[in-house]
Tab-separated table of C-alpha atoms and ligand atoms in Angstrom:
chain	number	residue	atom	x	y	z
A	36	UNK	CA	-21.368	-0.096	30.883
A	37	UNK	CA	-19.213	0.844	33.859
A	38	UNK	CA	-15.555	1.708	33.569
A	39	UNK	CA	-13.416	-1.053	35.043
A	40	UNK	CA	-11.906	-0.220	38.402
A	41	UNK	CA	-8.345	0.942	37.759
A	42	UNK	CA	-6.911	-0.452	40.992
A	43	UNK	CA	-5.985	1.573	44.022
A	44	UNK	CA	-3.592	4.038	42.378
A	45	UNK	CA	-4.317	7.717	41.980
A	46	UNK	CA	-4.837	8.157	38.233
A	47	UNK	CA	-2.644	11.234	37.868
A	48	UNK	CA	0.781	12.184	36.545
A	49	UNK	CA	2.867	13.450	39.450
A	50	UNK	CA	6.614	14.050	39.521
A	51	UNK	CA	8.257	14.419	42.937
A	52	UNK	CA	11.897	13.968	41.800
A	53	UNK	CA	13.806	14.381	38.581
A	54	UNK	CA	13.591	11.236	36.394
A	55	UNK	CA	15.174	8.853	37.052
A	56	UNK	CA	15.032	9.620	40.767
A	57	UNK	CA	17.720	8.717	43.320
A	58	UNK	CA	16.323	5.280	44.189
A	59	UNK	CA	16.014	4.375	40.480
A	60	UNK	CA	19.602	5.513	39.929
A	61	UNK	CA	20.775	3.253	42.755
A	62	UNK	CA	18.945	0.330	41.194
A	63	UNK	CA	20.368	1.150	37.766
A	64	UNK	CA	23.863	0.863	39.240
A	65	UNK	CA	22.936	-2.540	40.667
A	66	UNK	CA	21.493	-3.504	37.313
A	67	UNK	CA	24.737	-2.638	35.517
A	68	UNK	CA	26.638	-4.831	37.998
A	69	UNK	CA	24.395	-7.838	37.624
A	70	UNK	CA	22.251	-7.834	34.462
A	71	UNK	CA	23.677	-8.657	31.037
A	72	UNK	CA	24.394	-5.567	28.971
A	73	UNK	CA	22.497	-7.334	26.182
A	74	UNK	CA	19.250	-6.617	28.008
A	75	UNK	CA	18.568	-2.887	27.806
A	76	UNK	CA	15.766	-0.719	29.161
A	77	UNK	CA	13.861	2.032	27.374
A	78	UNK	CA	13.478	4.177	30.488
A	79	UNK	CA	15.663	3.543	33.581
A	80	UNK	CA	12.880	4.129	36.079
A	81	UNK	CA	12.152	1.197	38.379
A	82	UNK	CA	8.506	0.461	39.069
A	83	UNK	CA	6.948	-0.285	42.441
A	84	UNK	CA	3.250	-0.486	41.502
A	85	UNK	CA	1.010	0.041	38.480
A	86	UNK	CA	-2.676	0.146	37.604
A	87	UNK	CA	-5.162	1.742	35.213
A	88	UNK	CA	-3.089	4.205	33.186
A	89	UNK	CA	-0.241	4.886	35.630
A	90	UNK	CA	3.098	3.431	36.647
A	91	UNK	CA	4.309	4.364	40.145
A	92	UNK	CA	8.098	4.368	40.478
A	93	UNK	CA	10.314	3.606	43.467
A	94	UNK	CA	10.830	7.342	44.123
A	95	UNK	CA	7.096	8.054	44.312
A	96	UNK	CA	6.719	9.475	40.797
A	97	UNK	CA	3.497	8.607	38.996
A	98	UNK	CA	3.959	8.201	35.230
A	99	UNK	CA	1.401	8.027	32.446
A	100	UNK	CA	1.621	4.633	30.752
A	101	UNK	CA	1.240	4.834	26.965
A	102	UNK	CA	3.081	1.541	26.395
A	103	UNK	CA	1.294	-1.187	28.407
A	104	UNK	CA	4.569	-3.085	28.745
A	105	UNK	CA	4.503	-3.466	24.930
A	106	UNK	CA	0.785	-4.058	24.390
A	107	UNK	CA	0.460	-6.541	27.238
A	108	UNK	CA	-1.516	-4.912	30.058
A	109	UNK	CA	-4.497	-4.040	27.870
A	110	UNK	CA	-6.908	-4.686	30.754
A	111	UNK	CA	-4.774	-2.508	33.018
A	112	UNK	CA	-1.820	-3.421	35.169
A	113	UNK	CA	-2.633	-5.636	38.149
A	114	UNK	CA	-6.285	-5.383	37.091
A	115	UNK	CA	-8.295	-6.300	40.197
A	116	UNK	CA	-10.228	-9.072	38.393
A	117	UNK	CA	-6.946	-10.590	37.189
A	118	UNK	CA	-5.379	-10.326	40.652
A	119	UNK	CA	-8.349	-12.085	42.242
A	120	UNK	CA	-8.332	-14.884	39.650
A	121	UNK	CA	-4.583	-15.374	39.988
A	122	UNK	CA	-4.751	-15.430	43.788
A	123	UNK	CA	-7.546	-18.013	43.740
A	124	UNK	CA	-5.641	-20.249	41.315
A	125	UNK	CA	-2.282	-19.910	43.012
A	126	UNK	CA	-3.836	-21.140	46.273
A	127	UNK	CA	-5.202	-24.273	44.555
A	128	UNK	CA	-2.182	-25.365	42.526
A	129	UNK	CA	0.577	-23.566	40.643
A	130	UNK	CA	1.632	-26.224	38.158
A	131	UNK	CA	1.080	-29.807	37.174
A	132	UNK	CA	2.234	-29.638	33.545
A	133	UNK	CA	-0.786	-29.993	31.264
A	134	UNK	CA	0.995	-32.861	29.479
A	135	UNK	CA	1.289	-34.811	32.750
A	136	UNK	CA	-2.038	-34.243	34.526
A	137	UNK	CA	-4.363	-31.731	32.850
A	138	UNK	CA	-6.689	-29.094	34.329
A	139	UNK	CA	-9.808	-27.252	33.226
A	140	UNK	CA	-8.397	-23.713	32.881
A	141	UNK	CA	-6.364	-24.728	29.835
A	142	UNK	CA	-9.524	-26.055	28.155
A	143	UNK	CA	-11.456	-22.891	28.966
A	144	UNK	CA	-8.752	-20.706	27.366
A	145	UNK	CA	-8.784	-22.900	24.240
A	146	UNK	CA	-12.595	-22.634	24.116
A	147	UNK	CA	-12.346	-18.832	24.320
A	148	UNK	CA	-9.720	-18.828	21.561
A	149	UNK	CA	-11.964	-20.978	19.349
A	150	UNK	CA	-14.915	-18.640	19.915
A	151	UNK	CA	-13.101	-15.327	19.618
A	152	UNK	CA	-10.625	-15.843	16.765
A	153	UNK	CA	-11.850	-15.153	13.212
A	154	UNK	CA	-13.876	-17.816	11.404
A	155	UNK	CA	-16.700	-20.163	12.382
A	156	UNK	CA	-14.842	-23.359	11.424
A	157	UNK	CA	-13.901	-26.170	13.812
A	158	UNK	CA	-10.725	-25.135	15.678
A	159	UNK	CA	-8.122	-26.528	18.028
A	160	UNK	CA	-5.509	-24.679	20.082
A	161	UNK	CA	-2.248	-25.319	21.906
A	162	UNK	CA	-0.841	-23.019	24.599
A	163	UNK	CA	2.712	-21.795	25.130
A	164	UNK	CA	4.639	-19.186	27.153
A	165	UNK	CA	5.756	-16.492	24.737
A	166	UNK	CA	4.921	-15.017	21.386
A	167	UNK	CA	8.056	-16.398	19.761
A	168	UNK	CA	7.164	-19.871	20.969
A	169	UNK	CA	3.678	-19.516	19.491
A	170	UNK	CA	5.059	-18.465	16.096
A	171	UNK	CA	7.564	-21.358	16.117
A	172	UNK	CA	4.776	-23.801	16.868
A	173	UNK	CA	2.535	-22.355	14.176
A	174	UNK	CA	5.333	-23.090	11.705
A	175	UNK	CA	5.813	-26.586	13.082
A	176	UNK	CA	2.088	-27.224	12.501
A	177	UNK	CA	2.142	-25.641	9.029
A	178	UNK	CA	5.152	-27.674	7.879
A	179	UNK	CA	3.796	-30.893	9.316
A	180	UNK	CA	0.271	-30.434	7.935
A	181	UNK	CA	1.399	-29.416	4.426
A	182	UNK	CA	4.554	-31.524	4.143
A	183	UNK	CA	6.286	-28.448	2.670
A	184	UNK	CA	9.408	-26.688	4.003
A	185	UNK	CA	9.331	-23.025	2.955
A	186	UNK	CA	8.007	-20.067	4.939
A	187	UNK	CA	7.387	-16.577	3.541
A	188	UNK	CA	7.650	-13.465	5.718
A	189	UNK	CA	7.695	-9.756	4.946
A	190	UNK	CA	9.956	-6.739	5.077
A	191	UNK	CA	9.726	-5.009	8.496
A	192	UNK	CA	8.369	-8.197	10.089
A	193	UNK	CA	8.944	-8.962	13.750
A	194	UNK	CA	8.181	-12.439	15.041
A	195	UNK	CA	10.551	-12.898	17.995
A	196	UNK	CA	14.099	-13.602	19.126
A	197	UNK	CA	14.500	-17.415	19.173
A	198	UNK	CA	16.528	-18.978	16.383
A	199	UNK	CA	13.622	-19.686	14.041
A	200	UNK	CA	11.858	-16.417	14.807
A	201	UNK	CA	15.084	-14.408	14.391
A	202	UNK	CA	15.149	-15.802	10.884
A	203	UNK	CA	11.584	-14.544	10.395
A	204	UNK	CA	12.297	-11.117	11.885
A	205	UNK	CA	13.526	-8.545	9.373
A	206	UNK	CA	15.655	-6.105	11.341
A	207	UNK	CA	19.293	-7.091	11.862
A	208	UNK	CA	20.287	-4.636	14.609
A	209	UNK	CA	19.625	-5.407	17.432
A	210	UNK	CA	17.641	-8.598	16.888
A	211	UNK	CA	19.903	-10.685	14.620
A	212	UNK	CA	23.323	-9.025	14.598
A	213	UNK	CA	26.027	-11.731	15.080
A	214	UNK	CA	23.443	-14.294	16.278
A	215	UNK	CA	23.369	-16.464	13.151
A	216	UNK	CA	23.443	-18.837	11.404
A	217	UNK	CA	19.698	-18.710	11.040
A	218	UNK	CA	17.146	-21.364	10.156
A	219	UNK	CA	16.884	-22.100	6.420
A	220	UNK	CA	13.889	-22.018	4.048
A	221	UNK	CA	12.730	-18.544	5.087
A	222	UNK	CA	11.946	-16.120	2.225
A	223	UNK	CA	11.232	-12.406	2.584
A	224	UNK	CA	9.063	-10.308	0.270
A	225	UNK	CA	7.892	-6.663	0.328
A	226	UNK	CA	4.900	-5.738	2.435
A	227	UNK	CA	2.372	-3.013	1.623
A	228	UNK	CA	3.782	0.157	3.216
A	229	UNK	CA	1.607	2.979	1.874
A	230	UNK	CA	3.811	5.781	3.233
A	231	UNK	CA	6.901	4.501	1.403
A	232	UNK	CA	5.440	2.573	-1.547
A	233	UNK	CA	5.122	4.269	-4.956
A	234	UNK	CA	2.320	6.854	-4.785
A	235	UNK	CA	-1.087	5.368	-5.457
A	236	UNK	CA	-0.023	1.725	-5.160
A	237	UNK	CA	-3.127	-0.209	-4.096
A	238	UNK	CA	-3.205	-3.099	-1.672
A	239	UNK	CA	-3.889	-5.441	-4.596
A	240	UNK	CA	-0.862	-4.099	-6.484
A	241	UNK	CA	1.361	-4.459	-3.425
A	242	UNK	CA	0.094	-8.030	-3.024
A	243	UNK	CA	0.843	-8.769	-6.694
A	244	UNK	CA	4.400	-7.457	-6.190
A	245	UNK	CA	4.914	-9.881	-3.280
A	246	UNK	CA	3.126	-12.819	-4.876
A	247	UNK	CA	5.128	-12.557	-8.098
A	248	UNK	CA	8.318	-12.939	-6.067
A	249	UNK	CA	6.862	-15.883	-4.173
A	250	UNK	CA	5.778	-17.578	-7.412
A	251	UNK	CA	9.099	-17.062	-9.159
A	252	UNK	CA	11.568	-17.429	-6.274
A	253	UNK	CA	9.903	-19.943	-3.940
A	254	UNK	CA	7.045	-21.728	-5.706
A	255	UNK	CA	3.735	-22.382	-3.980
A	256	UNK	CA	4.270	-26.161	-4.051
A	257	UNK	CA	7.304	-25.675	-1.758
A	258	UNK	CA	5.541	-23.250	0.534
A	259	UNK	CA	4.045	-24.314	3.876
A	260	UNK	CA	2.816	-20.920	4.986
A	261	UNK	CA	2.904	-17.160	4.773
A	262	UNK	CA	3.346	-15.533	8.196
A	263	UNK	CA	2.148	-11.959	8.542
A	264	UNK	CA	1.268	-9.371	11.177
A	265	UNK	CA	-2.005	-7.726	9.999
A	266	UNK	CA	-0.565	-4.456	11.309
A	267	UNK	CA	3.195	-4.705	11.723
A	268	UNK	CA	4.325	-3.970	15.281
A	269	UNK	CA	8.060	-3.548	15.964
A	270	UNK	CA	8.571	-2.859	12.249
A	271	UNK	CA	6.776	0.489	12.543
A	272	UNK	CA	3.012	0.065	13.038
A	273	UNK	CA	2.700	-0.333	9.281
A	274	UNK	CA	-0.921	-0.665	8.191
A	275	UNK	CA	-1.137	-2.331	4.775
A	276	UNK	CA	-3.281	-0.708	2.102
A	277	UNK	CA	-6.864	-2.054	1.943
A	278	UNK	CA	-7.013	-5.202	-0.165
A	279	UNK	CA	-3.464	-6.350	0.578
A	280	UNK	CA	-4.264	-8.940	3.248
A	281	UNK	CA	-7.310	-10.410	1.461
A	282	UNK	CA	-5.311	-10.776	-1.780
A	283	UNK	CA	-2.507	-12.630	0.019
A	284	UNK	CA	-5.013	-14.805	1.890
A	285	UNK	CA	-6.881	-15.673	-1.309
A	286	UNK	CA	-3.672	-16.605	-3.144
A	287	UNK	CA	-2.766	-18.871	-0.216
A	288	UNK	CA	-6.188	-20.530	-0.109
A	289	UNK	CA	-6.070	-21.329	-3.826
A	290	UNK	CA	-2.705	-23.086	-3.459
A	291	UNK	CA	-2.946	-24.973	-0.170
A	292	UNK	CA	-0.521	-22.518	1.427
A	293	UNK	CA	-1.461	-21.713	5.024
A	294	UNK	CA	-2.128	-18.104	5.953
A	295	UNK	CA	-0.674	-17.605	9.441
A	296	UNK	CA	-1.631	-14.390	11.216
A	297	UNK	CA	0.754	-13.206	13.919
A	298	UNK	CA	-1.725	-11.283	16.088
A	299	UNK	CA	0.555	-11.271	19.101
A	300	UNK	CA	0.577	-7.455	19.249
A	301	UNK	CA	-2.666	-6.664	17.389
A	302	UNK	CA	-4.900	-9.232	19.087
A	303	UNK	CA	-7.303	-9.087	22.025
A	304	UNK	CA	-9.062	-5.790	21.347
A	305	UNK	CA	-5.941	-3.692	20.735
A	306	UNK	CA	-7.001	-2.470	17.286
A	307	UNK	CA	-10.694	-1.986	18.097
A	308	UNK	CA	-11.816	-5.507	17.193
A	309	UNK	CA	-11.059	-8.779	18.933
A	310	UNK	CA	-8.445	-9.352	16.218
A	311	UNK	CA	-7.057	-7.145	13.455
A	312	UNK	CA	-7.992	-9.784	10.852
A	313	UNK	CA	-11.656	-9.133	11.723
A	314	UNK	CA	-11.357	-5.637	10.273
A	315	UNK	CA	-9.971	-7.027	7.016
A	316	UNK	CA	-12.462	-9.889	6.673
A	317	UNK	CA	-9.539	-12.287	6.554
A	318	UNK	CA	-9.803	-15.716	8.166
A	319	UNK	CA	-6.370	-17.104	8.968
A	320	UNK	CA	-5.707	-20.837	8.869
A	321	UNK	CA	-3.561	-20.450	11.982
A	322	UNK	CA	-3.349	-17.518	14.369
A	323	UNK	CA	-0.652	-16.837	16.978
A	324	UNK	CA	-1.651	-14.878	20.087
A	325	UNK	CA	0.191	-13.737	23.229
A	326	UNK	CA	0.883	-10.292	24.780
A	327	UNK	CA	-2.574	-8.892	25.666
A	328	UNK	CA	-4.153	-12.314	26.269
A	329	UNK	CA	-3.446	-12.662	29.992
A	330	UNK	CA	-3.201	-9.247	31.650
A	331	UNK	CA	0.561	-9.462	32.122
A	332	UNK	CA	1.116	-13.131	32.835
A	333	UNK	CA	3.117	-15.097	30.263
A	334	UNK	CA	0.774	-17.017	27.976
A	335	UNK	CA	0.607	-17.600	24.231
A	336	UNK	CA	-1.535	-19.669	21.914
A	337	UNK	CA	-1.734	-21.156	18.449
A	338	UNK	CA	-5.285	-21.603	17.210
A	339	UNK	CA	-6.216	-23.030	13.854
A	340	UNK	CA	-8.326	-25.257	11.689
A	341	UNK	CA	-8.914	-28.544	13.512
A	342	UNK	CA	-7.588	-30.740	10.688
A	343	UNK	CA	-4.310	-28.781	10.643
A	344	UNK	CA	-3.815	-28.580	14.409
A	345	UNK	CA	-4.732	-32.279	14.723
A	346	UNK	CA	-2.424	-33.366	11.887
A	347	UNK	CA	0.555	-33.322	14.241
A	348	UNK	CA	1.471	-36.694	15.791
A	349	UNK	CA	0.648	-37.156	19.512
A	350	UNK	CA	3.336	-35.560	21.653
A	351	UNK	CA	4.599	-33.363	18.816
A	352	UNK	CA	3.544	-30.127	20.511
A	353	UNK	CA	3.934	-28.986	24.086
A	354	UNK	CA	6.364	-27.726	26.715
A	355	UNK	CA	6.767	-27.841	30.488
A	356	UNK	CA	5.044	-24.563	31.288
A	357	UNK	CA	2.811	-24.039	28.243
A	358	UNK	CA	-0.672	-23.044	29.418
A	359	UNK	CA	0.407	-22.689	33.060
A	360	UNK	CA	-2.723	-22.739	35.272
A	361	UNK	CA	-2.033	-19.335	36.842
A	362	UNK	CA	-1.535	-17.758	33.398
A	363	UNK	CA	-4.744	-19.447	32.190
A	364	UNK	CA	-6.678	-18.029	35.161
A	365	UNK	CA	-5.314	-14.576	34.327
A	366	UNK	CA	-6.320	-15.005	30.669
A	367	UNK	CA	-9.865	-16.049	31.538
A	368	UNK	CA	-10.267	-13.035	33.833
A	369	UNK	CA	-8.772	-10.714	31.196
A	370	UNK	CA	-11.011	-12.040	28.425
A	371	UNK	CA	-14.076	-11.719	30.663
A	372	UNK	CA	-13.097	-8.121	31.343
A	373	UNK	CA	-12.631	-7.406	27.631
A	374	UNK	CA	-16.092	-8.791	26.940
A	375	UNK	CA	-17.946	-7.221	29.889
A	376	UNK	CA	-16.369	-3.793	29.530
A	377	UNK	CA	-16.274	-3.817	25.705
A	378	UNK	CA	-12.565	-3.090	25.558
A	379	UNK	CA	-12.633	-3.313	21.739
A	380	UNK	CA	-15.000	-0.332	21.912
A	381	UNK	CA	-12.624	1.261	24.433
A	382	UNK	CA	-9.804	0.923	21.878
A	383	UNK	CA	-11.974	2.661	19.267
A	384	UNK	CA	-12.749	5.461	21.750
A	385	UNK	CA	-9.015	5.872	22.388
A	386	UNK	CA	-8.516	6.249	18.632
A	387	UNK	CA	-11.371	8.776	18.494
A	388	UNK	CA	-9.583	10.911	21.092
A	389	UNK	CA	-5.984	10.411	19.990
A	390	UNK	CA	-6.138	10.305	16.187
A	391	UNK	CA	-7.537	13.848	15.702
A	392	UNK	CA	-4.892	15.270	18.050
A	393	UNK	CA	-2.113	13.424	16.220
A	394	UNK	CA	-3.426	14.494	12.798
A	395	UNK	CA	-3.624	18.101	13.991
A	396	UNK	CA	-0.013	17.819	15.130
A	397	UNK	CA	1.045	16.385	11.756
A	398	UNK	CA	-0.717	19.272	10.009
A	399	UNK	CA	1.357	21.743	12.045
A	400	UNK	CA	4.625	19.862	11.916
A	401	UNK	CA	6.071	18.601	8.619
A	402	UNK	CA	8.542	16.330	10.464
A	403	UNK	CA	5.545	14.161	11.346
A	404	UNK	CA	5.469	12.318	8.038
A	405	UNK	CA	2.497	10.130	8.803
A	406	UNK	CA	0.022	9.301	11.553
A	407	UNK	CA	-1.220	5.742	11.293
A	408	UNK	CA	-2.581	2.761	13.145
A	409	UNK	CA	-5.936	1.565	14.346
A	410	UNK	CA	-7.714	1.535	17.692
A	411	UNK	CA	-5.264	1.860	20.570
A	412	UNK	CA	-2.302	1.021	18.324
A	413	UNK	CA	-1.288	4.408	16.886
A	414	UNK	CA	2.003	5.852	15.686
A	415	UNK	CA	3.840	8.861	14.303
A	416	UNK	CA	6.551	8.365	11.665
A	417	UNK	CA	9.206	11.102	11.951
A	418	UNK	CA	11.103	12.271	8.916
A	419	UNK	CA	13.339	14.972	7.565
A	420	UNK	CA	10.685	17.075	5.788
A	421	UNK	CA	13.155	18.114	3.080
A	422	UNK	CA	13.960	14.587	1.920
A	423	UNK	CA	11.405	12.287	3.536
A	424	UNK	CA	14.299	10.326	5.070
A	425	UNK	CA	13.671	8.684	8.459
A	426	UNK	CA	14.793	10.811	11.420
A	427	UNK	CA	15.766	8.496	14.290
A	428	UNK	CA	17.685	11.257	16.140
A	429	UNK	CA	14.596	13.470	16.299
A	430	UNK	CA	12.577	10.452	17.423
A	431	UNK	CA	14.984	9.783	20.305
A	432	UNK	CA	14.916	13.444	21.305
A	433	UNK	CA	11.107	13.519	21.458
A	434	UNK	CA	10.884	10.236	23.345
A	435	UNK	CA	13.407	11.441	25.936
A	436	UNK	CA	11.416	14.635	26.419
A	437	UNK	CA	8.268	12.567	27.035
A	438	UNK	CA	10.089	10.285	29.457
A	439	UNK	CA	11.531	13.242	31.374
A	440	UNK	CA	8.015	14.632	31.674
A	441	UNK	CA	6.715	11.337	33.067
A	442	UNK	CA	5.003	9.911	29.984
A	443	UNK	CA	6.057	6.431	28.893
A	444	UNK	CA	6.086	6.148	25.096
A	445	UNK	CA	7.919	3.569	22.993
A	446	UNK	CA	9.628	3.669	19.629
A	447	UNK	CA	9.587	1.155	16.802
A	448	UNK	CA	10.365	0.958	13.106
A	449	UNK	CA	13.076	-0.526	10.944
A	450	UNK	CA	14.692	2.951	10.971
A	451	UNK	CA	13.846	3.618	14.656
A	452	UNK	CA	11.873	6.682	13.596
A	453	UNK	CA	8.389	5.768	14.747
A	454	UNK	CA	6.803	6.703	18.089
A	455	UNK	CA	4.127	4.216	19.006
A	456	UNK	CA	1.258	4.543	21.423
A	457	UNK	CA	-0.145	1.445	23.124
A	458	UNK	CA	-2.087	2.735	26.132
A	459	UNK	CA	-3.903	0.328	28.434
A	460	UNK	CA	-7.438	0.073	27.058
A	461	UNK	CA	-8.760	1.131	30.479
A	462	UNK	CA	-6.730	4.348	30.638
A	463	UNK	CA	-8.824	7.245	32.009
A	464	UNK	CA	-9.451	9.657	29.130
A	465	UNK	CA	-8.092	12.657	31.051
A	466	UNK	CA	-4.792	10.845	31.480
A	467	UNK	CA	-4.679	9.877	27.808
A	468	UNK	CA	-5.310	13.486	26.797
A	469	UNK	CA	-2.618	14.729	29.159
A	470	UNK	CA	-0.132	12.195	27.787
A	471	UNK	CA	-0.936	13.287	24.221
A	472	UNK	CA	-0.497	16.938	25.198
A	473	UNK	CA	2.958	16.145	26.596
A	474	UNK	CA	3.840	14.303	23.365
A	475	UNK	CA	2.533	17.187	21.232
A	476	UNK	CA	4.562	19.691	23.235
A	477	UNK	CA	7.684	17.498	22.911
A	478	UNK	CA	7.266	17.216	19.129
A	479	UNK	CA	6.696	20.951	18.658
A	480	UNK	CA	9.605	21.870	20.947
A	481	UNK	CA	11.970	19.529	19.131
A	482	UNK	CA	10.996	20.727	15.657
A	483	UNK	CA	10.618	24.498	16.010
B	206	LIG	C1	6.175	-9.333	20.699
B	206	LIG	C2	5.909	-10.029	19.429
B	206	LIG	C3	6.377	-11.331	19.192
B	206	LIG	C4	7.248	-12.073	20.177
B	206	LIG	O1	6.612	-12.275	21.402
B	206	LIG	P1	7.494	-12.636	22.695
B	206	LIG	O2	6.463	-12.934	23.752
B	206	LIG	O3	8.343	-11.454	22.994
B	206	LIG	O4	8.299	-13.839	22.330
B	206	LIG	C5	6.049	-11.932	17.992
B	206	LIG	N1	5.291	-11.298	17.081
B	206	LIG	C6	4.822	-10.055	17.273
B	206	LIG	C7	3.973	-9.412	16.227
B	206	LIG	C8	5.125	-9.371	18.447
B	206	LIG	O5	4.683	-8.122	18.632
């Protein structure tokens, strides 16, 4: 197996100005004068080129990318195979609208989704533009197919920013604050959160806690679906205790409630398998995908049991741009790359390098409350060691130190106290190690 070509960029961290540099500062001033203040940026460094594990900014600084544009550029940024596929498609046609005059690329993506998503059953898919749109459409299918109104979601869930998905998302600030009223018939129950649950609570016990609330406060006969991220993303990279997901899925199956997996962040090799459900031996009835599917182009999908996906009346699903041909070409090239270069294995190798370093850091530093995650989806939860309380200020301090040193890391968590790592799966290992060393140094400096 050969390492995929990372593109033309020198795979090194190199700072030639302070960050942000003068050109980025100029652009930030333009941004303030023209972009809504509601749209913020994590790191005000403007990018000119990117590839492999680096982002090159407009001042000539080369940064280590441990974020992948939020788990999107798993195959690398501007991956040469994706660029070639996109260029070839864009020269043929850019758009027809699949609902007007169809094209083969859409079918090929749906065939890949049927083959790759968990379960050997007969499947159908529909394609959309964003993760939120995929989740909304999964709920449309679930309600239509079951004839039931209610939807159950979990504490710390993140499913998007549209009206329905805001209702599904747990965290008020910034996602929901003053944006209501929200869609009705959404019910929230506790997830399995081993770091904060009562000591020793098993996945089965955490499932029983949630299911008792669903039984008593919603009622299975009212419930269309349970929507869950197999590892929660924005909510804090929360990995449920073993047994939690299978117990929820089994309860659903016994009651005709659909189990909807939101694998928008976890899917497409990120966690070391094609999908995070694979690791848990859970077969969702419907699965929502997006982010890593298309190497940076906007594409999302809902894939599910054929009788559910086909229950919807003709014309009930769709959208002008859903399954755009250029995005489909990018997805097919990305999926081919994942298969040919075993990027699920690459995610496991990233874990094998990063997890021991992060655990060693936690052993030295009591403010690192927990290291968790799977594959190339890893996180540190930062706490006040005296009380165990979340420490968002420390988290911000560490993240700023990483950014100033030219390493792009992201935060997450309901209490904004989790640093998450989502490197491109093709990141050169030397660059990954260097990025982790910068993070380790930032944590130790901030806590000692
Ligand atoms: C990012 C994300 C979404 C929303 O996707 P968008 O493309 O931003 O609409 C939904 N669910 C999960 C788990 C996500 O990580």
